[in-house]
Short mmCIF file of C-alpha atoms and ligand atoms in Angstrom, two decimals:
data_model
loop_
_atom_site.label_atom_id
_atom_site.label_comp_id
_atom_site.label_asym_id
_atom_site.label_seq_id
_atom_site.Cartn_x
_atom_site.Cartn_y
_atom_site.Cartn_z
CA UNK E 212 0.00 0.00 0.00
CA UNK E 213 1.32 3.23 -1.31
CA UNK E 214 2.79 6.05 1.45
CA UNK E 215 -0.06 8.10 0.58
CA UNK E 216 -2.70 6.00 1.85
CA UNK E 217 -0.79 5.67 5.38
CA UNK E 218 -1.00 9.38 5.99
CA UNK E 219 -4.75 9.46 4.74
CA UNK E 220 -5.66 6.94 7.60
CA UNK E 221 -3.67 8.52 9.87
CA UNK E 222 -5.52 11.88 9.39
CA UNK E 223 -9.11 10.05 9.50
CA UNK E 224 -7.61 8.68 13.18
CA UNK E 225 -7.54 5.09 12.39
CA UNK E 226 -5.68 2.27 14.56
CA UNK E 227 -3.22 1.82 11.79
CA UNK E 228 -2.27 -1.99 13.24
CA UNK E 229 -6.02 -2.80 13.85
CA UNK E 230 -6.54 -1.46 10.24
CA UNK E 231 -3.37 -3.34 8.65
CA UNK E 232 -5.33 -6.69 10.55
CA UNK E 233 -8.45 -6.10 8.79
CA UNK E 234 -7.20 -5.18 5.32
CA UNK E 235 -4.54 -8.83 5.86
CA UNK E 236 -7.62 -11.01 6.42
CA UNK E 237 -10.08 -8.74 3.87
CA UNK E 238 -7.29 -9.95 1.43
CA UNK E 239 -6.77 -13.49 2.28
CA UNK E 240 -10.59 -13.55 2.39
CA UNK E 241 -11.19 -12.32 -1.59
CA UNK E 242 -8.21 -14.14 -2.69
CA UNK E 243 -9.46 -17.80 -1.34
CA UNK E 244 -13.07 -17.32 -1.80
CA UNK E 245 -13.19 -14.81 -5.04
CA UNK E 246 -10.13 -15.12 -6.85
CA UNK E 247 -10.13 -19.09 -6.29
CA UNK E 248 -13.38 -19.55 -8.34
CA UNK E 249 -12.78 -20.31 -11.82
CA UNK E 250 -14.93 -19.41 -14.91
CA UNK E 251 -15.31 -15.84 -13.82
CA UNK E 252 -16.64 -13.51 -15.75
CA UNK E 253 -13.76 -11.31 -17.31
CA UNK E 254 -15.79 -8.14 -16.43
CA UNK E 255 -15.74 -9.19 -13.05
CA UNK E 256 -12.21 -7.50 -13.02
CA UNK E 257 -13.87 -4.39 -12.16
CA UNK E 258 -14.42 -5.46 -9.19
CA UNK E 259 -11.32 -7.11 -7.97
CA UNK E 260 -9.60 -3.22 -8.98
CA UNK E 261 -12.47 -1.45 -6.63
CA UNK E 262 -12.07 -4.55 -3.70
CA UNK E 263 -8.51 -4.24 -3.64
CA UNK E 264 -8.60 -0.21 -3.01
CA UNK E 265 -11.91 -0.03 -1.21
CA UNK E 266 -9.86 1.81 1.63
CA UNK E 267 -7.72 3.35 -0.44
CA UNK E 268 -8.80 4.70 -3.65
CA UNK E 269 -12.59 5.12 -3.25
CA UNK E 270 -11.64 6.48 0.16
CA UNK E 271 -9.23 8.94 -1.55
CA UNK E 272 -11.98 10.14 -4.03
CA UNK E 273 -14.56 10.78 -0.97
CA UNK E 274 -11.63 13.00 0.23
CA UNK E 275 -11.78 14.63 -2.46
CA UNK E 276 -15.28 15.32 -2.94
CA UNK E 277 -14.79 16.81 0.64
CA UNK E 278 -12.40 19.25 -0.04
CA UNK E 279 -14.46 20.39 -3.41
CA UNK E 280 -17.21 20.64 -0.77
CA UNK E 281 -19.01 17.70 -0.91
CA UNK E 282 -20.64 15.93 1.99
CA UNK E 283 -21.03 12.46 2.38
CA UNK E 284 -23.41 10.61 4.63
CA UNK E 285 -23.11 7.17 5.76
CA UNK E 286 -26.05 4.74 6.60
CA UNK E 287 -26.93 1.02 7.89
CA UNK E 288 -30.01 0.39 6.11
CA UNK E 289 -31.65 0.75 2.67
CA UNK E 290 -34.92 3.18 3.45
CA UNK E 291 -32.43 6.24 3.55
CA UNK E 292 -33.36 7.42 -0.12
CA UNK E 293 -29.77 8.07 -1.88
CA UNK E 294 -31.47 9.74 -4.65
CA UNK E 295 -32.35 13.25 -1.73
CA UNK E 296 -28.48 12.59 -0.68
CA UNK E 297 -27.35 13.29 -4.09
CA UNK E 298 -30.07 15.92 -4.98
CA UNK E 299 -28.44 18.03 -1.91
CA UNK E 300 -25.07 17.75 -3.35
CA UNK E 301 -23.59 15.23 -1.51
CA UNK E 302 -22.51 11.73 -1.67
CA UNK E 303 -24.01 8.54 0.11
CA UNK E 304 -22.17 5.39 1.47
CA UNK E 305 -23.40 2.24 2.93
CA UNK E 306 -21.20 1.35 6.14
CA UNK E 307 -20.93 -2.25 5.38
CA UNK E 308 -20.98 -4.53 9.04
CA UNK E 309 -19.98 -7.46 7.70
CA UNK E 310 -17.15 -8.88 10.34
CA UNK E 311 -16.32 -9.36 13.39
CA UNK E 312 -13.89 -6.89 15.11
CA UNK E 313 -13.05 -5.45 18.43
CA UNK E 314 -15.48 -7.75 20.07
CA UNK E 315 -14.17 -7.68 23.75
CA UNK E 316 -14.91 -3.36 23.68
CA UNK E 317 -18.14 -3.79 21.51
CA UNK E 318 -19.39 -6.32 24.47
CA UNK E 319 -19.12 -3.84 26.85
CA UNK E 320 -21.92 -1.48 25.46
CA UNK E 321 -23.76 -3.96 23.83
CA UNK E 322 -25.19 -7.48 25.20
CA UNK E 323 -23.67 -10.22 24.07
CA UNK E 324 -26.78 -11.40 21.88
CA UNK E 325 -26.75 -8.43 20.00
CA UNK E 326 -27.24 -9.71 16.14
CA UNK E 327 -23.35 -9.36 14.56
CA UNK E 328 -24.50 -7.02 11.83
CA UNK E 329 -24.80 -4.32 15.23
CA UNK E 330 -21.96 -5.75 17.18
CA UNK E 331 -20.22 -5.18 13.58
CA UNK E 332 -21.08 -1.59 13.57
CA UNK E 333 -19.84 -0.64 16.62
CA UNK E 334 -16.72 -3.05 16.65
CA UNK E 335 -15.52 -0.67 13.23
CA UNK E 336 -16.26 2.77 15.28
CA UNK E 337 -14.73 1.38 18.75
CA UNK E 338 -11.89 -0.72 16.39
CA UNK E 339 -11.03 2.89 14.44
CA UNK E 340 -10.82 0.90 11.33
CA UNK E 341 -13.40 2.30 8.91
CA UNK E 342 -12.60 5.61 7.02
CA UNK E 343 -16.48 5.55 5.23
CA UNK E 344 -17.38 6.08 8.99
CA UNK E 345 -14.35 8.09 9.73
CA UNK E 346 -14.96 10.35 6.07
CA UNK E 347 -18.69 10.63 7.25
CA UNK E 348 -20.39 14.11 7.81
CA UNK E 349 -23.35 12.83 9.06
CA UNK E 350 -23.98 9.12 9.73
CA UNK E 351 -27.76 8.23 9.46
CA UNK E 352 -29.06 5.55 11.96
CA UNK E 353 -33.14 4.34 11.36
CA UNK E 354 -35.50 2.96 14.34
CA UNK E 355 -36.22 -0.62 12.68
CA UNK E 356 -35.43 -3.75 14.80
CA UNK E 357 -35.12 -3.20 18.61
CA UNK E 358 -31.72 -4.34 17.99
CA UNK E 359 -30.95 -1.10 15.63
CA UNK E 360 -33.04 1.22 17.70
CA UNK E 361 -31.36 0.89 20.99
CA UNK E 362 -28.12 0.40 19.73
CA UNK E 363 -27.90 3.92 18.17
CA UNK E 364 -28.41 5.48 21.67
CA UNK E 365 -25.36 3.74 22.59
CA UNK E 366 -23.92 4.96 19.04
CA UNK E 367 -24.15 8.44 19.97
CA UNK E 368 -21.68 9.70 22.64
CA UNK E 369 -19.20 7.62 19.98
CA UNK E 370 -19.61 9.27 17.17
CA UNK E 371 -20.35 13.46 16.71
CA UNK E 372 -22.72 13.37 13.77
CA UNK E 373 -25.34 11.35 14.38
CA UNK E 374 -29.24 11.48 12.93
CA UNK E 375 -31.25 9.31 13.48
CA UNK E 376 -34.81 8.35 11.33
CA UNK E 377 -38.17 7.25 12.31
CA UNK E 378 -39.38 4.32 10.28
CA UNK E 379 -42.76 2.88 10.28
CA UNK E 380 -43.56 -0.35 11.60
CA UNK E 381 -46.89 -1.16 9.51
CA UNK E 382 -47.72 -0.69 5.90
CA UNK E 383 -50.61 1.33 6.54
CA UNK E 384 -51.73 5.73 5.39
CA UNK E 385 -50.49 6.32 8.41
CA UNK E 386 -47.13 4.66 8.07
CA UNK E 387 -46.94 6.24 4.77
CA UNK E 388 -47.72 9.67 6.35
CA UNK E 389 -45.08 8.89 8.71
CA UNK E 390 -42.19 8.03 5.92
CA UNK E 391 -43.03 10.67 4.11
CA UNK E 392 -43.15 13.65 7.14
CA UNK E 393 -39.63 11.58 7.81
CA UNK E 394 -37.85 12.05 4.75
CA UNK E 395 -38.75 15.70 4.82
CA UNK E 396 -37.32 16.15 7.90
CA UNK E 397 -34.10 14.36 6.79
CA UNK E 398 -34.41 16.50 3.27
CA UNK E 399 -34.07 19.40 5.76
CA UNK E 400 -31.35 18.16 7.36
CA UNK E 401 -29.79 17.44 4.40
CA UNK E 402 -30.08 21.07 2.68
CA UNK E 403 -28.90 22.53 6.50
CA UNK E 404 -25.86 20.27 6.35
CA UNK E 405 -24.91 20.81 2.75
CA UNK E 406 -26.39 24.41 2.39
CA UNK E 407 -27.79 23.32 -0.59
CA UNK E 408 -31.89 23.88 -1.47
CA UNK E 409 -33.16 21.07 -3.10
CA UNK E 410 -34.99 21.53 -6.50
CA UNK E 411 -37.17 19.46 -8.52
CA UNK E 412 -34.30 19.04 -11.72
CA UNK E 413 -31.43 17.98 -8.74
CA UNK E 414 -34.13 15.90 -7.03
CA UNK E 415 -35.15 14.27 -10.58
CA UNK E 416 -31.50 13.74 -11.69
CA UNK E 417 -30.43 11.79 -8.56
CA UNK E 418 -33.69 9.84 -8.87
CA UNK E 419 -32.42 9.31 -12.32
CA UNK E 420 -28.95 8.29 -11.66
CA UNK E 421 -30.29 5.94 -8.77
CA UNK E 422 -32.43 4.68 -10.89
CA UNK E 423 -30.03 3.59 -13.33
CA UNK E 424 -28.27 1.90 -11.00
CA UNK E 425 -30.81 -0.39 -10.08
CA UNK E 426 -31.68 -0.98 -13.40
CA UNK E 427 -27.78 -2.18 -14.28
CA UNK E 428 -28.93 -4.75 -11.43
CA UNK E 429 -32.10 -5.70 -12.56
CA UNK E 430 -30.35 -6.46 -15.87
CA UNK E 431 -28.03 -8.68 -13.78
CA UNK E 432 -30.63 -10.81 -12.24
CA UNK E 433 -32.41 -11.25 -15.14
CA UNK E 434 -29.59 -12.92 -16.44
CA UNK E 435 -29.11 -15.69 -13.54
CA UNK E 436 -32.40 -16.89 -14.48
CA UNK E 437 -30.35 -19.27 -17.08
CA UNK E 438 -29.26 -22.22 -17.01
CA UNK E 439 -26.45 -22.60 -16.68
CA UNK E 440 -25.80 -19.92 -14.30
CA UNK E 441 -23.38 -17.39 -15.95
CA UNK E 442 -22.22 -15.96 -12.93
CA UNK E 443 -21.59 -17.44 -9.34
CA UNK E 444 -23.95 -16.04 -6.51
CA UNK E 445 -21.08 -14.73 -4.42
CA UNK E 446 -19.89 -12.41 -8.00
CA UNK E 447 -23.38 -11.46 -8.07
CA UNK E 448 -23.35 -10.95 -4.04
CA UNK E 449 -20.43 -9.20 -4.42
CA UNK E 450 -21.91 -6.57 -7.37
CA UNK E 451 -25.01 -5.79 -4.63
CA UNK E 452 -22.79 -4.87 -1.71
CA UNK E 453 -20.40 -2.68 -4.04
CA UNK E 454 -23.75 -0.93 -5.09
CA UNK E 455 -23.33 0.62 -1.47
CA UNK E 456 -20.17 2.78 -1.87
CA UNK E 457 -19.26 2.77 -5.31
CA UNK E 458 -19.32 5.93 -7.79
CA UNK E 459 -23.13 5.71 -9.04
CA UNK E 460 -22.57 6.23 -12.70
CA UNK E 461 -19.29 4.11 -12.68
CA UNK E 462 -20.72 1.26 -11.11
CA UNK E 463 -23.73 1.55 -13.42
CA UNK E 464 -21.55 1.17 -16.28
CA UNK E 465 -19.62 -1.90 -14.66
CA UNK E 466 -22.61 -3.63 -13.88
CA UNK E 467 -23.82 -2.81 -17.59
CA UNK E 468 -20.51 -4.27 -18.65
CA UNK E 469 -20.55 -7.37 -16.99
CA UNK E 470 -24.41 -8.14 -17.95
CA UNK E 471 -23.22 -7.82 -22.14
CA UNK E 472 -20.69 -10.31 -21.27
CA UNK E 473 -23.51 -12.41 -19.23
CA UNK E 474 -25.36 -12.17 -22.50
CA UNK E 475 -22.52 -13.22 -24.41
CA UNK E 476 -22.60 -16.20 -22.18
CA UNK E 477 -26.58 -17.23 -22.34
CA UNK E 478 -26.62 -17.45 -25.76
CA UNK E 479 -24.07 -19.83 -26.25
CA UNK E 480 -25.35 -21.52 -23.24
CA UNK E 481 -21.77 -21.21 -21.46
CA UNK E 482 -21.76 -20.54 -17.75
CA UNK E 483 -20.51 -20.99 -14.30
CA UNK E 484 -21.18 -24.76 -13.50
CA UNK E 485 -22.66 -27.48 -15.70
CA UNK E 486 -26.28 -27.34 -17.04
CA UNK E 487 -29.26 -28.77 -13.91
CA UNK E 488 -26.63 -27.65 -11.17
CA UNK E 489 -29.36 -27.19 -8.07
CA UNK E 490 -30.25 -23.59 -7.88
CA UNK E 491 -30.69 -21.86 -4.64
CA UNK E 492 -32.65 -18.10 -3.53
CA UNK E 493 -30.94 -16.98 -0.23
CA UNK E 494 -33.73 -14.88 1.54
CA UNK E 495 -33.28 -13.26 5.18
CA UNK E 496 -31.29 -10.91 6.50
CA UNK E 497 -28.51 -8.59 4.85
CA UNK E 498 -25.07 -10.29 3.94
CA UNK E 499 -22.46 -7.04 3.92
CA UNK E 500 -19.36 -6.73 2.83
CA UNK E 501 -17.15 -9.06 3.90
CA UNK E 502 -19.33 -11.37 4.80
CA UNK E 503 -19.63 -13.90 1.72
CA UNK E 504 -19.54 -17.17 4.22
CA UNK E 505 -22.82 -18.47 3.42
CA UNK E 506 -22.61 -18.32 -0.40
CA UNK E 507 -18.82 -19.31 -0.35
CA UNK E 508 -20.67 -22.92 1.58
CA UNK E 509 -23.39 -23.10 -0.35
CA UNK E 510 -21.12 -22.67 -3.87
CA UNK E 511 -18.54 -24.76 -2.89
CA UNK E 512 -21.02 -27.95 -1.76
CA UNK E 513 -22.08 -28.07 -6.10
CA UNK E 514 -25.35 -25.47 -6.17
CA UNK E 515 -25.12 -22.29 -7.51
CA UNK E 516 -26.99 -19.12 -6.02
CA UNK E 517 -29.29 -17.73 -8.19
CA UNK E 518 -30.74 -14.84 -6.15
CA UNK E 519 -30.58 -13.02 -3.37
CA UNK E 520 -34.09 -12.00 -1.43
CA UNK E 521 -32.06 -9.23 0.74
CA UNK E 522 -31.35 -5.94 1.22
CA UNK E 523 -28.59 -6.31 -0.08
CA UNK E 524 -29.94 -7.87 -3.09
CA UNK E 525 -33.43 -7.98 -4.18
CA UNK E 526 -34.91 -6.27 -1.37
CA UNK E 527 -32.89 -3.10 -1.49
CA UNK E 528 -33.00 -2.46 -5.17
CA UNK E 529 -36.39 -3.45 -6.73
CA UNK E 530 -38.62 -1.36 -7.94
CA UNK E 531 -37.39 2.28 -9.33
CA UNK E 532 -38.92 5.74 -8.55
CA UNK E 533 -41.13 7.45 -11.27
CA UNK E 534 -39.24 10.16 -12.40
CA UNK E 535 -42.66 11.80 -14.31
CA UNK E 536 -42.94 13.72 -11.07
CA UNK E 537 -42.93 17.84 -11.39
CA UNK E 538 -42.69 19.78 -8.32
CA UNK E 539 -40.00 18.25 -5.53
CA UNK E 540 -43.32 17.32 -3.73
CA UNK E 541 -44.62 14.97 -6.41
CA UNK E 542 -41.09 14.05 -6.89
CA UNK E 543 -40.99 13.09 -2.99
CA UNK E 544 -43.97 11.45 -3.27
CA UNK E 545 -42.83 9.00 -5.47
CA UNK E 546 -39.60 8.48 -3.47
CA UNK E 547 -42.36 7.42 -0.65
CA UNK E 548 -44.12 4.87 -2.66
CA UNK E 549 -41.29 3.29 -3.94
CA UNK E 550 -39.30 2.89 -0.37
CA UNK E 551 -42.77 2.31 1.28
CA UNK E 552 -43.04 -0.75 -0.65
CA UNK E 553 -39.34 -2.39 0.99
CA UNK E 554 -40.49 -5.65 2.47
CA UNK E 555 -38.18 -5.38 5.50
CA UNK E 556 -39.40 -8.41 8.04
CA UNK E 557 -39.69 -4.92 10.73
CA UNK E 558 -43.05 -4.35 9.34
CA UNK E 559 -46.00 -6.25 10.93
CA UNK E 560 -47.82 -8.12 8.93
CA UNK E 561 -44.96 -8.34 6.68
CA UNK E 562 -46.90 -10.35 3.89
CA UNK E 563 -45.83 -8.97 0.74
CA UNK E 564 -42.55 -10.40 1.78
CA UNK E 565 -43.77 -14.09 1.24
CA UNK E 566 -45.27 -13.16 -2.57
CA UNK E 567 -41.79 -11.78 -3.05
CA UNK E 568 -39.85 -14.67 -2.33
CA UNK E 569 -42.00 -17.16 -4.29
CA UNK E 570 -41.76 -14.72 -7.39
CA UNK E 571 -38.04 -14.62 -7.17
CA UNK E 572 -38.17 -18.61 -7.02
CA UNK E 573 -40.07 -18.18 -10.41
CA UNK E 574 -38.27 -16.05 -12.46
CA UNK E 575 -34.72 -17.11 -10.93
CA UNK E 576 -36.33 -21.00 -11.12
CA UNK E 577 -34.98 -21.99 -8.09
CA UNK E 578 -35.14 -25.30 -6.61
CA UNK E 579 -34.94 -24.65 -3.37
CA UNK E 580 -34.60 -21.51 -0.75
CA UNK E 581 -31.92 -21.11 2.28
CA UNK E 582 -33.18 -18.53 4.70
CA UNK E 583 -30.19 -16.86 6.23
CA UNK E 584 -30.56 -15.75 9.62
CA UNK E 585 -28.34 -13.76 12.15
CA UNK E 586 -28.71 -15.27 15.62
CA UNK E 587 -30.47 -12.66 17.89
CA UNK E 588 -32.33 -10.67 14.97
CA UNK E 589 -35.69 -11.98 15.94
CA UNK E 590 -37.26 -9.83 13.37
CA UNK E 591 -36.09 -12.21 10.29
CA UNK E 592 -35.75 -15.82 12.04
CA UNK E 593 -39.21 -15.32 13.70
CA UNK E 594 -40.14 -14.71 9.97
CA UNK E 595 -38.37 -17.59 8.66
CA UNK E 596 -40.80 -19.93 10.62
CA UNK E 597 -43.93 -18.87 8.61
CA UNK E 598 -41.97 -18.62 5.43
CA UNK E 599 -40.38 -22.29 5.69
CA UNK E 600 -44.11 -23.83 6.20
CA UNK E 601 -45.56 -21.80 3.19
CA UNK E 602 -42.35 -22.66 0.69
CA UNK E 603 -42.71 -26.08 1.76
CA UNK E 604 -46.90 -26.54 1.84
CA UNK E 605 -46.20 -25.07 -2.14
CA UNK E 606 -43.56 -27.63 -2.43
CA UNK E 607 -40.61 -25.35 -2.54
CA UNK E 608 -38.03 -27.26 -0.46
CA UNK E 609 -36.56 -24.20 2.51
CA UNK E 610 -33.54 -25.21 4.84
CA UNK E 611 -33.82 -22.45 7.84
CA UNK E 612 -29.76 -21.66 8.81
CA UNK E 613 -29.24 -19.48 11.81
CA UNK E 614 -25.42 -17.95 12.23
CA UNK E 615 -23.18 -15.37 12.65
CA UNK E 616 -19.69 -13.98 11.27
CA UNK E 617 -17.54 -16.50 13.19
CA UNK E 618 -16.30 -19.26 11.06
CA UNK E 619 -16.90 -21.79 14.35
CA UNK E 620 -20.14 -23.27 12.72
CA UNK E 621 -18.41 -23.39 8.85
CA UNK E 622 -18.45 -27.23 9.04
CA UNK E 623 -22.06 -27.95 10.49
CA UNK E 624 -23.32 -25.66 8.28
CA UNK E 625 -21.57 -27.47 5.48
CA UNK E 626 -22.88 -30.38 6.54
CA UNK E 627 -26.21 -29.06 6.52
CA UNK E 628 -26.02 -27.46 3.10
CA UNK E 629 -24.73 -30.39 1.67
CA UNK E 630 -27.80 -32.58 2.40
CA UNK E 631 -29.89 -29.73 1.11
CA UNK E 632 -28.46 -29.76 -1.57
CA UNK E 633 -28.26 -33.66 -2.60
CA UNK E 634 -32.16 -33.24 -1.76
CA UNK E 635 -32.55 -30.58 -4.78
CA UNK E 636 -30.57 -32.80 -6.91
S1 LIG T 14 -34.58 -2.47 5.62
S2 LIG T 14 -33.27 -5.55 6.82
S3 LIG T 14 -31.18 -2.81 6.02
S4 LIG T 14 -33.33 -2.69 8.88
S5 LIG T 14 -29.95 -8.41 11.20
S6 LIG T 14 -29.86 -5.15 12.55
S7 LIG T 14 -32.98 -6.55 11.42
S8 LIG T 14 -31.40 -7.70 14.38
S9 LIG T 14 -30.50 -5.16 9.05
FE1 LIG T 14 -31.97 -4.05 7.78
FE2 LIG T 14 -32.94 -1.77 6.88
FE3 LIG T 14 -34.55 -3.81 7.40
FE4 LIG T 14 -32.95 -3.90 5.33
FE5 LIG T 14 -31.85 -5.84 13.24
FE6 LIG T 14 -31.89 -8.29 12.26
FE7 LIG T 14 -29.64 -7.27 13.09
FE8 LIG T 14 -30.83 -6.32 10.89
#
């Protein structure tokens, strides 16, 4: 790692040997699981280039989008609407909570059965070994799960720019009327911050360029609908987290890339694995960067992944906002219906949730769903209970995994996978 990027870290205040830890293992991590696969997609390189300077380049660029005066804003979930964040002039970034790290001080605020994508969140802050949180001029936390809600009290005193969102609970006018007096509050707080007003062309073009980029990943899923596969489920996983922090329009144009070399692939029927491999949908709870255990067990026991029901996957970027709008209230209201309609298992009922997993098994033809779920996020493994016995009564075979970020359970859940598997076959 260049000089350079020593000094930058330095100056955002991280632990440089905590930091020099994570980025050894981050490394050893792609290299085994990502580089190791073979038949990758050449377009894929993209992504090894933007994985291998994910704290240094991309973090570089933020820095410089600060000193043009730019703001960026980091968040934990997929309801804050990126396409206000760029309308304000400034620049949004997922803050990933993917691993394990400075557990022994993260237990000491939080319970111990705290979910790990939390105990994550507070292990990079009390670790100093994120810059995205460390680059961060305001850092946007959302009451969802308990889990979430409390957590971000303890969040505060930690970190100096902290705002936090109220999120409905139930998919109701109300609930609505809640999201939508919500993002206007955070639209305020957005145009204080960056001291920049809002207006119906900035709020259509970031619609527009968000937009896009969901539509670069729509294009993507499409194309794992074939058989064979012509891309693995962690390349795919790994396209959905990147969606997070990347440069919108140059991650657009990746994705776009990579999808004319997909179709390249589908119509001369080359692909990943052999034709009839045993196709899986992983539904349930988020898989952030660098967390890429489940799909590295699942693809390495002969199925492929075919879709991800997730927020980061499916969840998080389906469905675009209608960009007909022309005032920035009609504009806003569009922004409403299309977050209003996230299936995130906080709402109660949470029904729509269900349909959407069976129409993913559909169009992604799917033999069989894993639900991933974190131990201690009662919000998704109370829902996996329904959802197993309604895959199954529809004769969609459903194995219900609960885990975490350690790599303690890797060969049970092997085990487990693998009979799922040889039951699809
Ligand atoms: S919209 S899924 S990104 S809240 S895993 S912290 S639910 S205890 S992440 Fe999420 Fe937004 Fe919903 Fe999506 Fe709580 Fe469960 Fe932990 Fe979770």
């Amino acid at each position: 790692m260049s000089i350079d990027y020593q000094t930058m870290w330095t100056d955002l205040g991280l632990d440089l040997t905590s930091h020099d830890a994570l980025l050894n293992v981050l490394g050893t991590a792609y290299r085994d699981i990502y580089l190791a696969q073979e038949n990758r997609p050449e377009t894929m390189a993209y992504f090894d280039f933007v994985m291998s300077e994910v704290h240094g380049l991309r973090i570089k660029e933020l820095l410089d989008e600060k000193a043009a005066g730019r703001k960026i804003i980091g968040s934990y979930c997929v309801f804050v609407p990126e396409e206000m964040v760029l309308a304000a002039n400034a620049t949004l970034v997922g803050l990933c909570s993917g691993a394990d790290f400075a557990m022994e001080e993260v237990e000491k605020l939080l319970p111990r059965n705290t979910c790990a994508l939390i105990k994550s969140s507070f292990g990079f802050k009390l670790g100093k070994v994120c810059p995205y949180l460390e680059s961060a001029d305001m850092i946007v936390g959302e009451n969802t799960c308990d889990g979430k809600k409390k957590a971000y009290e303890s969040l505060r005193p930690l970190v100096d720019n902290l705002y936090v969102m109220d999120l409905p609970q139930v998919k109701s006018a109300n609930g609505k009327a809640l999201l939508k007096s919500e993002y206007l509050r955070f639209m305020e707080a957005l145009q204080e911050l960056t001291g920049v007003a809002v207006t119906t062309e900035s709020l259509r073009s970031g619609i527009k360029t968000v937009n896009a980029k969901r539509n670069a990943i729509h294009r993507l899923s499409a194309l794992r609908a074939a058989d064979p596969a012509p891309i693995s489920g962690l390349d795919a996983l790994l396209a959905n987290q990147v969606f997070f922090y990347d440069n919108p329009a140059r991650f657009t144009d990746a994705v776009n890339k990579i999808c004319d070399e997909l179709e390249q692939r589908v119509a001369s029927k080359s692909g990943v694995c052999p034709v009839g491999t045993p196709r899986i949908l992983v539904s349930g709870c988020p898989q952030a960067v660098p967390n890429w255990k489940l799909p590295m067990i699942v693809e390495n026991s002969g199925a492929i992944i075919v879709g991800e029901e997730s927020c980061v996957g499916e969840r998080g970027t389906r469905n675009c906002v209608d960009e007909s709008g022309s005032t920035v209230d009609q504009l806003i209201d569009a922004i409403v219906e299309r977050y209003f309609q996230v299936d995130c298992a906080i709402f109660t009922p949470n029904t729509d949730r269900l349909a959407h997993i069976e129409e993913m098994v559909k169009a992604y033809r799917a033999d069989g769903v894993i639900h991933y779920g974190l131990q201690f996020c009662q919000p998704y493994l109370m829902e996996a209970i329904p959802v197993e016995k309604a895959l199954e009564e529809k004769g969609i075979p459903c194995l219900r995994l609960e885990t975490d970020y350690s790599m303690e359970d890797a060969g049970q859940l092997t085990t487990r996978v693998e009979a799922f598997v040889e039951q699809l076959r």
